Short mmCIF file of C-alpha atoms in Angstrom, two decimals:
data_model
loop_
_atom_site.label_atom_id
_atom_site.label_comp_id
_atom_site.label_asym_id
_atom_site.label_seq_id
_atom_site.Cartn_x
_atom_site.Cartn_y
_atom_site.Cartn_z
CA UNK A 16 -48.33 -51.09 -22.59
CA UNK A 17 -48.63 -48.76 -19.57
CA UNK A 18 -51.52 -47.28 -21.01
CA UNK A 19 -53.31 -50.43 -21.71
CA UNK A 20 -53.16 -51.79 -18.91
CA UNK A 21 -54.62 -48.98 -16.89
CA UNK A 22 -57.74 -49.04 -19.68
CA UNK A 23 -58.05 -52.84 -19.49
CA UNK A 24 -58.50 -52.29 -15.75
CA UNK A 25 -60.74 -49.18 -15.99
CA UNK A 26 -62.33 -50.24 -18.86
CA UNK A 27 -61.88 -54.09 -19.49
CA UNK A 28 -65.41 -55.73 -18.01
CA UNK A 29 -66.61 -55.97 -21.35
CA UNK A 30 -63.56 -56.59 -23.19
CA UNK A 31 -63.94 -54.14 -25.20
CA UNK A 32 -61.24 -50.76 -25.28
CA UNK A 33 -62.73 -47.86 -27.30
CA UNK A 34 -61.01 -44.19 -28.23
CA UNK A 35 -63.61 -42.39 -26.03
CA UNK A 36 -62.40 -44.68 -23.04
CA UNK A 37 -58.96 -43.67 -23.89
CA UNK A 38 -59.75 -40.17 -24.09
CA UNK A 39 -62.18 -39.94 -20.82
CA UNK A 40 -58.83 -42.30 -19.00
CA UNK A 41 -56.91 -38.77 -20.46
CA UNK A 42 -54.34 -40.65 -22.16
CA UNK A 43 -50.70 -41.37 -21.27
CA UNK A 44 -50.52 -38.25 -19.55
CA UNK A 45 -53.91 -38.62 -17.48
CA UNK A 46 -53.19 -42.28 -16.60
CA UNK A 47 -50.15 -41.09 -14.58
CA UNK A 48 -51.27 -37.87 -12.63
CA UNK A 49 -54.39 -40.14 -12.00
CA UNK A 50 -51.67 -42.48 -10.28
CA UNK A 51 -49.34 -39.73 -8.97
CA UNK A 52 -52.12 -38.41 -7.03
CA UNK A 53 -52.65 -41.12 -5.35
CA UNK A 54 -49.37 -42.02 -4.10
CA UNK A 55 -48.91 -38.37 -3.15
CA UNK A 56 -52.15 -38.01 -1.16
CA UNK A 57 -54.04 -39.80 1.73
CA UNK A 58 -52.10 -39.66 3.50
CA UNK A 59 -49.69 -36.71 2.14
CA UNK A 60 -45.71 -37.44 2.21
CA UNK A 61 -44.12 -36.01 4.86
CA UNK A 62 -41.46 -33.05 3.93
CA UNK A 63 -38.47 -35.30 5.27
CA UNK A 64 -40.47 -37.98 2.34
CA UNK A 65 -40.61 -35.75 -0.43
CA UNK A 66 -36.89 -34.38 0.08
CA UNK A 67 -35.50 -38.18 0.42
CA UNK A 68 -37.68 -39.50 -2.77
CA UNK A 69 -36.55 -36.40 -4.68
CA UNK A 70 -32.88 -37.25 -4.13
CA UNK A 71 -33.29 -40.49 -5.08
CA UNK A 72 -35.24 -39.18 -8.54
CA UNK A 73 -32.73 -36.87 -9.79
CA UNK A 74 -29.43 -38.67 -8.87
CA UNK A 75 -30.73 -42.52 -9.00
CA UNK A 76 -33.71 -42.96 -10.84
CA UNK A 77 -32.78 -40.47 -14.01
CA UNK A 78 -29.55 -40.58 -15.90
CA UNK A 79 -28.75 -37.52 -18.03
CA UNK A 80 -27.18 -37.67 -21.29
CA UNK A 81 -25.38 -34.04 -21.30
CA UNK A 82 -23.86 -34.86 -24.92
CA UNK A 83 -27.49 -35.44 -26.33
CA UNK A 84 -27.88 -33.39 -29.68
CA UNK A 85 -31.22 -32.21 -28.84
CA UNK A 86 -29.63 -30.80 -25.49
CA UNK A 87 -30.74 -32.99 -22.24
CA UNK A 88 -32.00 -36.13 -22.60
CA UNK A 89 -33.37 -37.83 -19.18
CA UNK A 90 -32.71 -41.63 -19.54
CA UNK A 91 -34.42 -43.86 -17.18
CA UNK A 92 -32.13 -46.15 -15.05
CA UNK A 93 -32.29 -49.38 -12.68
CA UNK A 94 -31.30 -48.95 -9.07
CA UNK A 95 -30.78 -51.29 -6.56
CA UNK A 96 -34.11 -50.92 -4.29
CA UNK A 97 -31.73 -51.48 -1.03
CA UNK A 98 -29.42 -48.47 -2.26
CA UNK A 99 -32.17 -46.22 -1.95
CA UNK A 100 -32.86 -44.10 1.36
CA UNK A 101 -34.75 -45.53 3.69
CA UNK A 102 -36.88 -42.65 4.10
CA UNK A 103 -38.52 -42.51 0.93
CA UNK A 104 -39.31 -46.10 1.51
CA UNK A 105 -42.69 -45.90 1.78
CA UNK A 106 -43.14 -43.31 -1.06
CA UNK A 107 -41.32 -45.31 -3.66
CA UNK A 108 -43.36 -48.47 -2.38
CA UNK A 109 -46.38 -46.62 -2.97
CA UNK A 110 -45.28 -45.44 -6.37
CA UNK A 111 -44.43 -49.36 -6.70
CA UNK A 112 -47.83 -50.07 -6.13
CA UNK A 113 -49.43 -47.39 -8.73
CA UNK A 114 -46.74 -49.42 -11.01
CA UNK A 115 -45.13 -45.85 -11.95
CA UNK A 116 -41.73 -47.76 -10.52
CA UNK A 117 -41.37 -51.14 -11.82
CA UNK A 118 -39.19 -53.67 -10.15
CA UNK A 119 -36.93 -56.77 -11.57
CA UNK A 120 -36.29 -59.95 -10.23
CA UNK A 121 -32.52 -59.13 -9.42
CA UNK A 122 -33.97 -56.94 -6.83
CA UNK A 123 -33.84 -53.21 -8.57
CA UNK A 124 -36.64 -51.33 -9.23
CA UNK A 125 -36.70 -48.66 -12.26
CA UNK A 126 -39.24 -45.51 -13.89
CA UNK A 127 -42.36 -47.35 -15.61
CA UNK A 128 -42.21 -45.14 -18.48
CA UNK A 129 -40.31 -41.51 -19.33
CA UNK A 130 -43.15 -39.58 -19.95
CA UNK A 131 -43.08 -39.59 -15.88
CA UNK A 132 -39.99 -37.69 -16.49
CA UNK A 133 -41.79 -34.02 -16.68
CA UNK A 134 -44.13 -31.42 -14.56
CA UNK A 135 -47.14 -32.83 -12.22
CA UNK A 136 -49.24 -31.03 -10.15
CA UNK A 137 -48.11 -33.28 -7.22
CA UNK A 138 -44.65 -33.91 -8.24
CA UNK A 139 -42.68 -31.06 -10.23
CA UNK A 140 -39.97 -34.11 -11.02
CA UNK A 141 -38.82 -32.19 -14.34
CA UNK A 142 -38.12 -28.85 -12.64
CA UNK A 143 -36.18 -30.80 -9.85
CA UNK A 144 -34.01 -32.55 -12.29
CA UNK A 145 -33.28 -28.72 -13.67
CA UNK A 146 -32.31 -27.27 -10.34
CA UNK A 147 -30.06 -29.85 -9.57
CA UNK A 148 -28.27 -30.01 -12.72
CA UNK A 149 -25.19 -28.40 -11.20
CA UNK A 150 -25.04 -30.79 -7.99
CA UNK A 151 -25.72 -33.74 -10.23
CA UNK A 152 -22.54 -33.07 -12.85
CA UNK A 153 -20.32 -32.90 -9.86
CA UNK A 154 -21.49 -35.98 -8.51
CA UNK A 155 -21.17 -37.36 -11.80
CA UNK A 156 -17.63 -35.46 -12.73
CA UNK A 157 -16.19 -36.68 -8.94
CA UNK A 158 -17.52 -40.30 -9.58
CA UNK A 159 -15.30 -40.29 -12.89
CA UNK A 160 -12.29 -38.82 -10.60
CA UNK A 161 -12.97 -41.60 -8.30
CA UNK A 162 -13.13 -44.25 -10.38
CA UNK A 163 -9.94 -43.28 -12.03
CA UNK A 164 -7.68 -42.58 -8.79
CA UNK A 165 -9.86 -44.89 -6.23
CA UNK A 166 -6.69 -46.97 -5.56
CA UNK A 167 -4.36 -44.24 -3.39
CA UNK A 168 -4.50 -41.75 -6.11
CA UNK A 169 -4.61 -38.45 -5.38
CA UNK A 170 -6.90 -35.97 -4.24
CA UNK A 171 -9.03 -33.45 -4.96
CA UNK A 172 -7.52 -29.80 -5.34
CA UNK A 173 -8.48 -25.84 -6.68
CA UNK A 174 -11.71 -25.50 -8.05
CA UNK A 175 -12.72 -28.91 -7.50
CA UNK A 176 -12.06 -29.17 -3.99
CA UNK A 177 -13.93 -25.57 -3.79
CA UNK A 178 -17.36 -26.90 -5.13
CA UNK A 179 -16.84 -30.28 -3.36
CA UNK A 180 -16.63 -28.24 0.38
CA UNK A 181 -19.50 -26.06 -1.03
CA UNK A 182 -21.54 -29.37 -1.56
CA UNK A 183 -20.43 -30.62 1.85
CA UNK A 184 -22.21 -28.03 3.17
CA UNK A 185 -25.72 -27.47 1.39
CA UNK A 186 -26.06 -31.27 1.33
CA UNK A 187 -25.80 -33.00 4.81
CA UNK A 188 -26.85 -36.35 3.20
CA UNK A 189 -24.48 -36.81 0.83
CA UNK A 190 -22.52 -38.89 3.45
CA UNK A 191 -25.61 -41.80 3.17
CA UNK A 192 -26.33 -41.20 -0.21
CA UNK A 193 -22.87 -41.53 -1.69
CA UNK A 194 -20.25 -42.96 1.04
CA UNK A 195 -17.45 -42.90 -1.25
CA UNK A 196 -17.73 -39.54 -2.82
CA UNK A 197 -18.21 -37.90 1.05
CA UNK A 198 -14.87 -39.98 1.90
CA UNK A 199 -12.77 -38.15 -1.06
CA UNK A 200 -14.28 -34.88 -0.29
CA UNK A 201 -13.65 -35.03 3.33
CA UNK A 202 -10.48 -36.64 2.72
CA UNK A 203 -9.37 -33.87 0.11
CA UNK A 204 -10.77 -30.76 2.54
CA UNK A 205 -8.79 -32.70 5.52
CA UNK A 206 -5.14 -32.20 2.90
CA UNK A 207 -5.61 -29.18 1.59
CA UNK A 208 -6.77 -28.03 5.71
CA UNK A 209 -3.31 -30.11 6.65
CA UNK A 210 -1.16 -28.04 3.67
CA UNK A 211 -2.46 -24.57 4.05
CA UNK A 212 -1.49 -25.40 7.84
CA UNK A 213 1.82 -26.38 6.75
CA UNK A 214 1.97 -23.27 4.68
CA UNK A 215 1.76 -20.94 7.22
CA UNK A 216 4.25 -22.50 9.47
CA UNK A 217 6.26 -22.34 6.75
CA UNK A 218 6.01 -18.88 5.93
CA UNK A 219 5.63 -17.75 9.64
CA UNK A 220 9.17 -19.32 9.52
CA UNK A 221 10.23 -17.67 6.92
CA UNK A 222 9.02 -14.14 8.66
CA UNK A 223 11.11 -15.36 11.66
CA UNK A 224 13.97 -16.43 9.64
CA UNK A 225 13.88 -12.37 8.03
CA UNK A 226 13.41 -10.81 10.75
CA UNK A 227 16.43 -12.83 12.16
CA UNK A 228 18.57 -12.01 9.81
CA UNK A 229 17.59 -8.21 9.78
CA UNK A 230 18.79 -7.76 13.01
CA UNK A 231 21.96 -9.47 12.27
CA UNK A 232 22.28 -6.90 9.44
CA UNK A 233 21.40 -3.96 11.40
CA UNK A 234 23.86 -4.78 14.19
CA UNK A 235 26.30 -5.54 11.15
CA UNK A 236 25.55 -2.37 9.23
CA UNK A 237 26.00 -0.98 13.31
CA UNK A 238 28.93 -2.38 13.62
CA UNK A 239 30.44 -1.61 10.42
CA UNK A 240 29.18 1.94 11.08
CA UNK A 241 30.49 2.04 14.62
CA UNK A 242 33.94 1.01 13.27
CA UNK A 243 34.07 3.60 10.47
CA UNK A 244 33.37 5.60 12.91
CA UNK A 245 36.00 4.96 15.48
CA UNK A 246 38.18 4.94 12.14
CA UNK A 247 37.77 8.17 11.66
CA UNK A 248 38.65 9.06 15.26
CA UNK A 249 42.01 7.49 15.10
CA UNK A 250 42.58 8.93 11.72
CA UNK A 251 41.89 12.22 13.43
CA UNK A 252 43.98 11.88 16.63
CA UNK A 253 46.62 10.58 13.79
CA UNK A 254 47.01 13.78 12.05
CA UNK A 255 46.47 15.70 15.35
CA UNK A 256 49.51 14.37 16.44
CA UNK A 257 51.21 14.69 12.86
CA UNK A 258 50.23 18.62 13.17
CA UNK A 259 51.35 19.00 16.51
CA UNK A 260 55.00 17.19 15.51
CA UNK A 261 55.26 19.86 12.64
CA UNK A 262 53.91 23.07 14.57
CA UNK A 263 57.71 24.20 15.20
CA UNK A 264 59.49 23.39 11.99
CA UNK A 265 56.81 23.62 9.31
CA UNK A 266 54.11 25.78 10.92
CA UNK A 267 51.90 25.60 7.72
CA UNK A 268 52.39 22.08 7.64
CA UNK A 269 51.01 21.67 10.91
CA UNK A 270 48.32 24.18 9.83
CA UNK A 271 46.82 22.21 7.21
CA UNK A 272 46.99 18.88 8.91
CA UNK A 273 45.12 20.65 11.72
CA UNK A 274 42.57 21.81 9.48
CA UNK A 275 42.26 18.21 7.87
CA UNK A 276 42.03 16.23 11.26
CA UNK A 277 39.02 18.67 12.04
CA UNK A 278 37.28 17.97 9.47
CA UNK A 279 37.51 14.10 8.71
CA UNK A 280 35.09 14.16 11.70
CA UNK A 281 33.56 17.09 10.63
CA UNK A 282 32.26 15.61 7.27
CA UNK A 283 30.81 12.24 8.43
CA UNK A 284 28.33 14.43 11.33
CA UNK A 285 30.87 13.00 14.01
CA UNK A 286 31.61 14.78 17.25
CA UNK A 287 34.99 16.33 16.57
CA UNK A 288 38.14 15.13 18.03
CA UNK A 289 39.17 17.37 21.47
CA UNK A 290 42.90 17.11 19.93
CA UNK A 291 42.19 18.17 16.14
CA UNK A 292 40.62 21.49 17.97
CA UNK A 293 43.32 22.38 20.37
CA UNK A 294 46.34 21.82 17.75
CA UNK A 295 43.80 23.80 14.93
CA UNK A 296 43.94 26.50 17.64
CA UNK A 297 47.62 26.59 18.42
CA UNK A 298 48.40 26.31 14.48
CA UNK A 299 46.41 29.25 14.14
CA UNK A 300 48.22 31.24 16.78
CA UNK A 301 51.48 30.61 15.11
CA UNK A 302 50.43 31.48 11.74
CA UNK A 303 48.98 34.77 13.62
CA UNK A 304 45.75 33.92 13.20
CA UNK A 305 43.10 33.23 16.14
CA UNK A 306 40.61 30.57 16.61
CA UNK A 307 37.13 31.48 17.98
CA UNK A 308 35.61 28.19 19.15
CA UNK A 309 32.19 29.36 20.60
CA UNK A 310 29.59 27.87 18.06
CA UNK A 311 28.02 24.59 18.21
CA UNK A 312 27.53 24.20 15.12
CA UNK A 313 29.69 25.06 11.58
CA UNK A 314 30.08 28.55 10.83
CA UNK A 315 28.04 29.52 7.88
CA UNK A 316 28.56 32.87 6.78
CA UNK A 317 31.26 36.01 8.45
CA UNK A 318 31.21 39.81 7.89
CA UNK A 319 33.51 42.34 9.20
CA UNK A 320 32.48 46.22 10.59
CA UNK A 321 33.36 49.31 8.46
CA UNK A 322 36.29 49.77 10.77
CA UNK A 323 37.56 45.93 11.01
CA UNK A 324 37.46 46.55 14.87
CA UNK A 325 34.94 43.71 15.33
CA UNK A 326 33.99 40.71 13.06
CA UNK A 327 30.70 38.84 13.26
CA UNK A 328 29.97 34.75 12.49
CA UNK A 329 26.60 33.29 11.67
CA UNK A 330 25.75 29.95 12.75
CA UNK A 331 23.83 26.91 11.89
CA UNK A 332 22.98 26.70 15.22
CA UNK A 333 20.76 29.86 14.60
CA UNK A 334 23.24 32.16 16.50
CA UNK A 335 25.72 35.30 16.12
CA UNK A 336 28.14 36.00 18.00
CA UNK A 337 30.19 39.11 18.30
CA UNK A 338 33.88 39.49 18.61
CA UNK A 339 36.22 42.57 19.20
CA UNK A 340 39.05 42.47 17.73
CA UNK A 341 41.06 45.19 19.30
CA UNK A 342 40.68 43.20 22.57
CA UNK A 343 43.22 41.12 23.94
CA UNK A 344 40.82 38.35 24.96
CA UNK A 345 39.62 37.20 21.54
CA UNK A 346 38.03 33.86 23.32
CA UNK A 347 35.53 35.33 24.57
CA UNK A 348 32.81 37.04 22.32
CA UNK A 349 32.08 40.48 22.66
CA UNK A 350 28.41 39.42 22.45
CA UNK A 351 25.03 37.40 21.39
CA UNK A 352 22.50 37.69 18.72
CA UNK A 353 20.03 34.92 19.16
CA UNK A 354 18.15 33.27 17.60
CA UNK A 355 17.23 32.20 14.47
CA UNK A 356 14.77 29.11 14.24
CA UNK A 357 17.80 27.13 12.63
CA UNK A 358 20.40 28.03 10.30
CA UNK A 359 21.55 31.30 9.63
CA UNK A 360 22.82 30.96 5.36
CA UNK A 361 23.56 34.84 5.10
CA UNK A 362 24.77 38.10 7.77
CA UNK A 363 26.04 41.59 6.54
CA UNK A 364 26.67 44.58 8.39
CA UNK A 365 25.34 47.88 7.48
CA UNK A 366 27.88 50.38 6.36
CA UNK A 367 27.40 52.53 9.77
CA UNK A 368 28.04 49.74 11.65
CA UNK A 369 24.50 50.35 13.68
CA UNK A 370 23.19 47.16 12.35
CA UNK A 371 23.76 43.51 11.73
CA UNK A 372 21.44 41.99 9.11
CA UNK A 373 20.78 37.77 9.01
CA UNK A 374 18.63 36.02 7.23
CA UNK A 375 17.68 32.52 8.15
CA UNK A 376 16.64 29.21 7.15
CA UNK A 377 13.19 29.81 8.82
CA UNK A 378 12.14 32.40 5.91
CA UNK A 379 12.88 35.64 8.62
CA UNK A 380 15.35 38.02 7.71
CA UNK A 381 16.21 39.89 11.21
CA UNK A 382 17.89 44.04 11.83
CA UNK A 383 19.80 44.26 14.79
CA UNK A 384 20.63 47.36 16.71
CA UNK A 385 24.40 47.57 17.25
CA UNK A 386 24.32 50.53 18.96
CA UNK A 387 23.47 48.59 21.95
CA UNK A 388 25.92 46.31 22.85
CA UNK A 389 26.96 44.32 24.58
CA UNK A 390 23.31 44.25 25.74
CA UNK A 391 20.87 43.82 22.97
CA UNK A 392 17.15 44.66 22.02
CA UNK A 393 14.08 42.86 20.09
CA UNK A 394 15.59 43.04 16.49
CA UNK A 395 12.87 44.16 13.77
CA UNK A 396 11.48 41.26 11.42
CA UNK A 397 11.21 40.99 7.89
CA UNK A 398 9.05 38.53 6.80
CA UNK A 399 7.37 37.19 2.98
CA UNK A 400 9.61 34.66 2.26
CA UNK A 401 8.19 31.16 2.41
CA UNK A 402 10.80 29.20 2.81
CA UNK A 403 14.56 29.59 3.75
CA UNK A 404 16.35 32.62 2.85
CA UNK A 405 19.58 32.11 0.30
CA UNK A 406 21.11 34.63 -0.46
CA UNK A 407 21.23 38.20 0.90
CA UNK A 408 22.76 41.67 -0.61
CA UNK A 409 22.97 45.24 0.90
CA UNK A 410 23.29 48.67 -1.43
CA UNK A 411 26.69 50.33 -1.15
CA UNK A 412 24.31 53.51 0.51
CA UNK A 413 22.69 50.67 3.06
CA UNK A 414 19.27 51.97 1.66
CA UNK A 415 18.26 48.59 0.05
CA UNK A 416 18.33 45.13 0.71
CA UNK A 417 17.79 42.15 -1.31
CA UNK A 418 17.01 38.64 -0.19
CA UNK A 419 16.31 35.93 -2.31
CA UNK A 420 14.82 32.60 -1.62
CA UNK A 421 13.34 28.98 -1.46
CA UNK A 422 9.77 30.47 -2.68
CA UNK A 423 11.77 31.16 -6.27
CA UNK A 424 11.22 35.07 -5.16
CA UNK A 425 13.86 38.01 -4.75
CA UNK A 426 12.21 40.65 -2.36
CA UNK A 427 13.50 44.14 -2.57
CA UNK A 428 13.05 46.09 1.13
CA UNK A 429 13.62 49.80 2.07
CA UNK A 430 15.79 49.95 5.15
CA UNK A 431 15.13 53.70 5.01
CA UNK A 432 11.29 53.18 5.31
CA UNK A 433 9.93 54.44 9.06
CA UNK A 434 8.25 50.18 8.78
CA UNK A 435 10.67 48.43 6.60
CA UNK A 436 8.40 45.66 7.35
CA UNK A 437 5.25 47.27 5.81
CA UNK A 438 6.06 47.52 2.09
CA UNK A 439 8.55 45.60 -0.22
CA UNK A 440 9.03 44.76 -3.71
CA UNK A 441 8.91 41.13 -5.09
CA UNK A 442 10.16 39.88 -8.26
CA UNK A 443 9.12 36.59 -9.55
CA UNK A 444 9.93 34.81 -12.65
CA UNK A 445 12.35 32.29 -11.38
CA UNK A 446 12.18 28.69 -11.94
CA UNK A 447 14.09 27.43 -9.04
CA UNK A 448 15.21 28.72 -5.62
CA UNK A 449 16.80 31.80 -5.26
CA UNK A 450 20.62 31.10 -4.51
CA UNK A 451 23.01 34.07 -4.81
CA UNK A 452 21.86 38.06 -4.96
CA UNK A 453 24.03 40.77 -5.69
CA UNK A 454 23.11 44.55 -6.01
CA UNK A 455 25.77 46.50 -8.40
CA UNK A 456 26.67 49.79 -8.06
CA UNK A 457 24.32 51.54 -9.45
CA UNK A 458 20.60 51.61 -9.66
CA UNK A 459 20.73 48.14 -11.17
CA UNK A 460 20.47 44.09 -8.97
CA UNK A 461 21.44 41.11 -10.64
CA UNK A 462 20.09 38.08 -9.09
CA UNK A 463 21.28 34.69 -9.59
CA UNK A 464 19.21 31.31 -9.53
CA UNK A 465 20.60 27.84 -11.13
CA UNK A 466 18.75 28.13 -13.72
CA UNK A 467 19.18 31.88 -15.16
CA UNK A 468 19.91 35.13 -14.48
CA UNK A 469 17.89 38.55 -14.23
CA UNK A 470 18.87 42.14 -14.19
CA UNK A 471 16.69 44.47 -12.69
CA UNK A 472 16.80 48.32 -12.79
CA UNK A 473 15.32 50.00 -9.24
CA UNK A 474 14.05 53.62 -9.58
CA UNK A 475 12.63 55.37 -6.34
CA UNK A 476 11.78 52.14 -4.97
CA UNK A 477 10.21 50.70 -8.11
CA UNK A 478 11.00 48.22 -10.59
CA UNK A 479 11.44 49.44 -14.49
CA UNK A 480 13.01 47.05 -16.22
CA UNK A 481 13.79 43.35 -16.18
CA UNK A 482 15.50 41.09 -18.33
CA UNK A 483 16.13 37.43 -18.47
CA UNK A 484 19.14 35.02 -20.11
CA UNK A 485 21.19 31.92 -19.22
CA UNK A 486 22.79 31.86 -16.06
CA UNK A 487 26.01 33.88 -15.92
CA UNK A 488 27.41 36.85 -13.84
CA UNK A 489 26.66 40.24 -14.75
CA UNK A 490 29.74 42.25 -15.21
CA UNK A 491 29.60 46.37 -13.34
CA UNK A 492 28.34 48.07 -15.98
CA UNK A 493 25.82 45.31 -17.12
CA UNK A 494 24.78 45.50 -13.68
CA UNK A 495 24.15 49.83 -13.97
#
């Protein structure tokens, strides 16, 4: 009909409609771009027109059915005229006018026919109802929402919400176009705003609330600590005063509840009691024995001279200190050795008695010249080790010593050497830190890890011979 009326009007004088008159009009197709350029020229739409009219195309004009079996199907669809934007007003009159929109009595106003649903020169309609495919579902999907919650139901929320504040934001007139649907987005954005606000108050609480309580339970843990603590004390100052009750009558008695109130501080890392060491003292002066309260720190390893006329103690404060014991003030040492850079595990004295041999916790095993007391001189430095240094043996002849270690290494050096420093064996093999090392009596050293044992024969300052079992001592003639 659309057709025929454009050829009666082009064509009509004579009343007569022939095929070459359809064919010169150009058909369906050539009737409407004739029309669509027209509206769309002299003058041209403005760009605030052509973005208004296109709105009102693709989400007014044109339905979509998404089920349709041959995929999209553009249906045409009646609008009220006064629901469209008022700034496409006079493009949709024009359009009107070219009688590619038709209007009905009831006042709305529709497509003339669907082949104006596809590509024109002046109007790409097709390709805009393509690119907003996506905006036009959502409209269509929050429209269903709306219509099925419009009465207080509730809102919009996850991925929903998250294209609806997308949309918000590419299309500003979305408000005028559809009121309602900008209401329910708004209104959803403005809840899930309100309860992401309330969420964070929430869990800043709950932050608040932990860190609250984790001061209450470190000053608890403080206060529990504290009052172990001061337990201990009393404990101590107990069995101080037990020991001190028993020093006449049952002087070991005493003895061993000295020793005991010494070290239930000693144990925890508490500063010891001033009463455990003064009855520890006077226990050991009735039992004959003498204490020597210099160090700092516990006493970690002892060794006497050749003679027994002095006795030396190692420290974990990195010190030795030298006592003579054919003096009648034994509270005072005889002298200093200082100072390992922390612990000293292991000391021995050379069988002379002209030097004192430690080995340290810093990896540095250290000769001291005895001949030179009480003052002292730069002690000469053995070092290899990386790591602390276990366990420490000298050879019956004081020619050799042995050191074992953290680096899993036991490191043979020649005290007799003019550089003892220079040159040294090492033996490897172990799988775990060197603990214990003993050299026998012979030409052979057994050296002891946690995990197994070696036996290794020394010739002229050279290793021969090794062997390797389960841990487990080596008996004297194993050992040669």
């Amino acid at each position: 009909a659309y057709t025929l009326r454009e050829l009666h009007e082009n064509y009509g004088d004579d009343r007569l409609l022939t095929v070459a008159e359809y064919e010169q009009l150009g058909g369906v197709e050539g009737a409407i771009e004739k029309k669509l350029h027209v509206a769309f020229s002299d003058p041209e739409p403005t760009a605030e027109e052509l973005s208004a009219f296109r709105r009102c195309f693709v989400r007014q004009l044109v339905r979509v059915d998404e089920g349709a079996v041959e995929g999209e199907r553009y249906l045409r669809t009646a609008v009220d005229r006064d629901a469209l934007p008022d700034v496409a007003a006079r493009l949709v009159e024009r359009l009107r006018e070219a009688r590619l929109l038709v209007g009905a009595d009831d006042g709305t106003i529709g497509i003339a026919h669907e082949r104006l649903i596809r590509n024109w020169a002046d109007a790409p309609l097709q390709t805009w109802l393509i690119e907003d495919s996506d905006d036009r579902k959502l409209i269509d999907n929050l429209k269903a929402f709306l219509a099925v919650h419009r009465d207080g139901g509730p809102l919009l929320s996850e991925k929903p919400l998250l294209d609806a504040q997308d949309f918000l934001q590419r299309d500003h007139s979305l408000k005028d176009d559809e009121p309602e649907l900008a209401q329910l987005m708004e209104a959803s954005v403005t809840a899930e705003q309100t309860r992401q606000r309330r969420q964070k108050l929430l869990f800043r609480g709950a932050i608040a609330a932990s860190v609250v309580f984790l001061v209450v339970a470190i000053g608890a843990v403080s206060f529990f600590l504290e009052a172990q603590k001061q337990t201990r004390t009393a404990m101590s100052r107990q069995l101080a005063a037990q020991a001190q009750a028993a020093l006449q009558s049952e002087p070991q008695l005493g003895l061993l509840l000295a020793v005991e109130a010494l070290e239930i501080t000693r144990r925890a890392g508490d500063p010891s009691v001033a009463d455990a060491e003064n009855v520890l003292l006077q226990a050991l002066e009735n039992t004959g024995g003498r204490g020597l309260p210099w160090h700092d720190r516990p006493v970690m390893d002892f060794a006497f001279s050749q003679d027994s006329r002095w006795v030396a103690s190692a420290s974990a404060d990195g010190s030795v200190r030298l006592w003579n014991l054919d003096g009648e003030d034994l509270a005072t040492p005889l002298g200093q050795l200082c100072c390992h850079n922390g612990p000293i595990g292991s000391l021995t004295i050379t069988p002379g008695g002209n030097q004192a041999i430690t080995a340290g916790h810093d990896g540095i095993i250290r000769l001291w010249d005895m001949t030179a007391l009480p003052s002292t001189v730069e002690p000469i430095q053995l070092a290899g080790h990386r790591g602390g240094v276990y366990g420490m043996d000298l050879s019956s002849d004081g020619r050799w010593l042995a050191t074992g270690g953290e680096d899993r290494t036991t490191r043979v050096w020649d005290l007799a050497a003019t550089d003892p420093a220079a040159r040294h064996i090492i033996l490897r093999g172990h799988t775990g830190p060197v603990r214990a090392v003993e050299i026998g009596p012979g030409n052979g050293c057994g050296f002891h890890t946690g995990h197994a044992a070696t036996r290794t024969a020394l010739r002229s300052g050279r290793r021969v011979s090794s062997t390797a079992g389960p841990h487990r001592s080596l008996s004297a003639s194993e050992r040669s």
